[in-house]
GROMACS .gro file of C-alpha atoms in nm:
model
  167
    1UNK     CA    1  -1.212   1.784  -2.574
    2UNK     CA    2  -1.501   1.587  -2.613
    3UNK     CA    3  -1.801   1.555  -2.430
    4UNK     CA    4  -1.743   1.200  -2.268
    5UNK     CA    5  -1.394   1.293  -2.199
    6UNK     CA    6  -1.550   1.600  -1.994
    7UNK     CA    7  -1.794   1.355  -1.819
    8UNK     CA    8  -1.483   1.115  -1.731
    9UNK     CA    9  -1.268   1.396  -1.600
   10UNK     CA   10  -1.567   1.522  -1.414
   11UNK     CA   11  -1.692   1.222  -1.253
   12UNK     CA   12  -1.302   1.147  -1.176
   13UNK     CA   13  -1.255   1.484  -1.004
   14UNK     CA   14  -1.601   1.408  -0.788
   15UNK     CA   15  -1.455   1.101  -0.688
   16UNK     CA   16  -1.134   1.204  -0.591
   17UNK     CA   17  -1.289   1.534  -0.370
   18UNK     CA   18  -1.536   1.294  -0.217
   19UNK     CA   19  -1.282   1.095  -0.085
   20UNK     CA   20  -1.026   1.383   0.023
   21UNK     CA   21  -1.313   1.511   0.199
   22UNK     CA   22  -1.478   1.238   0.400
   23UNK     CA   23  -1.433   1.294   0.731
   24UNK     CA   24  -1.519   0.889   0.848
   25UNK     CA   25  -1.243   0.672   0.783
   26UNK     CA   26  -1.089   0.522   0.478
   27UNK     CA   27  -0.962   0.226   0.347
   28UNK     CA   28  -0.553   0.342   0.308
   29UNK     CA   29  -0.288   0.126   0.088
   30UNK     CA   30  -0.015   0.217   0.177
   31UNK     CA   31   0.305   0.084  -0.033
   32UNK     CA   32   0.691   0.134  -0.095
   33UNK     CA   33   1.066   0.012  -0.159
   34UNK     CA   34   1.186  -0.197   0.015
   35UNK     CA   35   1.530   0.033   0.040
   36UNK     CA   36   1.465   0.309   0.212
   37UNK     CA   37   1.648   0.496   0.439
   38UNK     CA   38   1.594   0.430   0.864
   39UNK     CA   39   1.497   0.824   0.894
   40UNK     CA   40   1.250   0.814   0.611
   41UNK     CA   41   1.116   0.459   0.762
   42UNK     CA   42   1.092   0.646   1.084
   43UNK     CA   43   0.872   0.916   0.909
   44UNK     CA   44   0.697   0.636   0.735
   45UNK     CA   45   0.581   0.496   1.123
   46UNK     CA   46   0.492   0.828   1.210
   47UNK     CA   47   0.263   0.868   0.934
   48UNK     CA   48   0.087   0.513   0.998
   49UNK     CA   49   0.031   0.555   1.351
   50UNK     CA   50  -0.119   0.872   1.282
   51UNK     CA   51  -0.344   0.756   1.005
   52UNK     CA   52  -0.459   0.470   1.243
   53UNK     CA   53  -0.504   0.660   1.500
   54UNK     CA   54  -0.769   0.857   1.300
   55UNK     CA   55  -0.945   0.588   1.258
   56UNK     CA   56  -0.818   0.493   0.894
   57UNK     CA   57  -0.786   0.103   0.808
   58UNK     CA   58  -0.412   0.050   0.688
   59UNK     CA   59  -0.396  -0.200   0.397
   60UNK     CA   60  -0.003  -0.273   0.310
   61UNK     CA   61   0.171  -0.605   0.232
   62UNK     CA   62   0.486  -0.758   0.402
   63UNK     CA   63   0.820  -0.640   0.249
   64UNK     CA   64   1.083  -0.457   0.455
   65UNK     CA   65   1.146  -0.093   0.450
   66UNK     CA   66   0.841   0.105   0.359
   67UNK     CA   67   0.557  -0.196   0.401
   68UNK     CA   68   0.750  -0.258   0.744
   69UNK     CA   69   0.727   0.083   0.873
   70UNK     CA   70   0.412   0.087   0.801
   71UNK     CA   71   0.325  -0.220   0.992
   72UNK     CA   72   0.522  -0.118   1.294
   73UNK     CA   73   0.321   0.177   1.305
   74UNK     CA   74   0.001   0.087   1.247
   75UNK     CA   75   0.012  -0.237   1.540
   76UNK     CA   76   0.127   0.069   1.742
   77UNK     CA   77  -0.180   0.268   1.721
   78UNK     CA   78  -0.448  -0.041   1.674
   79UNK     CA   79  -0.351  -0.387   1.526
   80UNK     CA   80  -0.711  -0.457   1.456
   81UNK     CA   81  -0.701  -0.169   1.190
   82UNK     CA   82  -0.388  -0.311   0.983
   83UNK     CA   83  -0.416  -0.545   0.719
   84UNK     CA   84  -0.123  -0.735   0.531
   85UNK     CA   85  -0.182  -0.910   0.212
   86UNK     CA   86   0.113  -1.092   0.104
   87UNK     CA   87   0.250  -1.212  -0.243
   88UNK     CA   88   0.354  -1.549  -0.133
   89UNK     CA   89   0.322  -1.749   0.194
   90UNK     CA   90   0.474  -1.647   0.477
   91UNK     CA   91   0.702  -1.893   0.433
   92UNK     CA   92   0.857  -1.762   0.134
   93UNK     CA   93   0.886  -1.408   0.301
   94UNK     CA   94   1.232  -1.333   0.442
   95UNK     CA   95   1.340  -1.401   0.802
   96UNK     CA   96   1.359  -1.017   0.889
   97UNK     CA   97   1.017  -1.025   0.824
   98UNK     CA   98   0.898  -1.350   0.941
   99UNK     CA   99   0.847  -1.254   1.355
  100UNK     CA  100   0.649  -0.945   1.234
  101UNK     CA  101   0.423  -1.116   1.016
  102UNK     CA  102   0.360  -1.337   1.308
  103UNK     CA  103   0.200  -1.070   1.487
  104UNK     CA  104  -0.017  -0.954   1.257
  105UNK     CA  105  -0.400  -0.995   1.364
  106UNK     CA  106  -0.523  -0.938   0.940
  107UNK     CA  107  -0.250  -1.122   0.776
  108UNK     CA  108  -0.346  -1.272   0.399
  109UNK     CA  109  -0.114  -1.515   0.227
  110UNK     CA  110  -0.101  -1.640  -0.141
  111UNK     CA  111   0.084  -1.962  -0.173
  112UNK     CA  112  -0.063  -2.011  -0.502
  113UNK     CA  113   0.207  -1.750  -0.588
  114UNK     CA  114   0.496  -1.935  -0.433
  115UNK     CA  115   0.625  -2.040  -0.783
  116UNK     CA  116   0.643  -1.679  -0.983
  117UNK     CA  117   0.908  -1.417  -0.919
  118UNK     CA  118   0.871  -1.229  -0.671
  119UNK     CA  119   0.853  -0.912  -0.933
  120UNK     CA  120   0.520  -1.113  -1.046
  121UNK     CA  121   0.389  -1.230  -0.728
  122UNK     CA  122   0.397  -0.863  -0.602
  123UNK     CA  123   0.246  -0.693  -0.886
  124UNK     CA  124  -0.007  -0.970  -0.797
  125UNK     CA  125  -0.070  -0.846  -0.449
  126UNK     CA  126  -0.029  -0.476  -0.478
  127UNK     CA  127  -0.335  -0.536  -0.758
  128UNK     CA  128  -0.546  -0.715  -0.486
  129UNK     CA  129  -0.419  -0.426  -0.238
  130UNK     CA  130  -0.550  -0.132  -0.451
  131UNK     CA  131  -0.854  -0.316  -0.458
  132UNK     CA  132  -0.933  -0.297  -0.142
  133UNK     CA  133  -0.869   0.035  -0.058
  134UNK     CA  134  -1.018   0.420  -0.148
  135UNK     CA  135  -0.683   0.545  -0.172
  136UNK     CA  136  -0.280   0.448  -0.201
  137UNK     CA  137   0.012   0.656  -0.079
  138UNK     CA  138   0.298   0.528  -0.233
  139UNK     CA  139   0.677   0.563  -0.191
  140UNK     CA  140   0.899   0.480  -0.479
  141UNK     CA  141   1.255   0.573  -0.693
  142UNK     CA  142   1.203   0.645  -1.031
  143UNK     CA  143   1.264   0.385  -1.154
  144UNK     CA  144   1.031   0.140  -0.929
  145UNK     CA  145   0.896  -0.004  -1.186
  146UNK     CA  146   0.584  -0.228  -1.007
  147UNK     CA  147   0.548   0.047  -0.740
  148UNK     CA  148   0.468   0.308  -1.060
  149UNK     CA  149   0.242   0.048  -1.260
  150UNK     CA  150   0.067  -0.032  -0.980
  151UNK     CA  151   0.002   0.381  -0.882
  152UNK     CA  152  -0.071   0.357  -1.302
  153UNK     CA  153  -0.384   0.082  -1.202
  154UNK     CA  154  -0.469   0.251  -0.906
  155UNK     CA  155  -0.548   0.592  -1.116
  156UNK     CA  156  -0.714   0.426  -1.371
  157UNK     CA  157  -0.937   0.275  -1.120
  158UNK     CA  158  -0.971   0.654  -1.029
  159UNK     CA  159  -0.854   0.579  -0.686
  160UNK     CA  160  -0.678   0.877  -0.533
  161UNK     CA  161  -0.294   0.851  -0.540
  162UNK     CA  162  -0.047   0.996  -0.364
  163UNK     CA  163   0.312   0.931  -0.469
  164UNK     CA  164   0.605   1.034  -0.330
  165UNK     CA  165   0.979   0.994  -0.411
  166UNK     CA  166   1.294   0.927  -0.242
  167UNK     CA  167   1.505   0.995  -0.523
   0.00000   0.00000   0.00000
């Protein structure tokens, strides 16, 4: 291995322990599929609220199932701490979603989006998500494509990932 390759790893480990350790509170993304079963949704919540309550800031965007759960538990524990950026405008977002949306306090909407696929205009977001944040726990199938390129970014941005699967 060379020695820059050594440095890299290095500096990437100190990063990564830095954050696990800090005791303050972080800047979470927290992202998933949209189909996911109501028990793992429920766990989902659980998780949120608890991060929330610890003082973390929630980042997540506006999709049902995973994002949703993570919304619902976050304006549980403390709206103020929840952020939703999402790929289009509301309007564009579906119905099921809509009177949630509404009640986010930290809600970020990209109508300049509105004409991609949604496959683009969420790759979009979730880049502008990682961005924000120090670390991403992520939910996915195998075969979630955007959900694993955008852990792929995330890691190269040497933010720490955690990814978990339903399948």
């Amino acid at each position: 291995m060379s020695q820059s390759t050594d440095l890299i790893n290095l500096d990437t480990l100190a990063q990564e322990l830095a954050t696990i350790q800090q005791t303050g509170s972080k800047r979470i993304a927290l992202l998933g599929s949209r189909h996911v079963p109501i028990t793992h949704q429920n766990l989902i919540e659980m998780m949120t609220y608890a991060l929330v309550l610890s003082g973390n800031r929630v980042i997540t965007s506006g999709a049902t199932g995973t994002n949703s759960a993570a919304i619902k538990g976050a304006m549980r524990a403390d709206p103020n701490l929840l952020t939703v950026i999402l790929p289009q405008s509301l309007e564009r977002q579906p119905h099921e979603s809509r009177q949630q949306l509404e009640q986010v306090m930290h809600l970020v909407e990209n109508p300049s989006n509105d004409n991609l696929s949604l496959a683009e205009a969420s790759y979009l977001c979730n880049k502008e998500i990682v961005s924000r944040c120090q670390q991403l726990i992520c939910f996915a199938f195998h075969d979630s494509r955007t959900l694993l390129q955008t852990c792929g970014d995330a890691e190269e941005q040497r933010k720490v990932v955690t990814l978990f699967y339903f399948d």
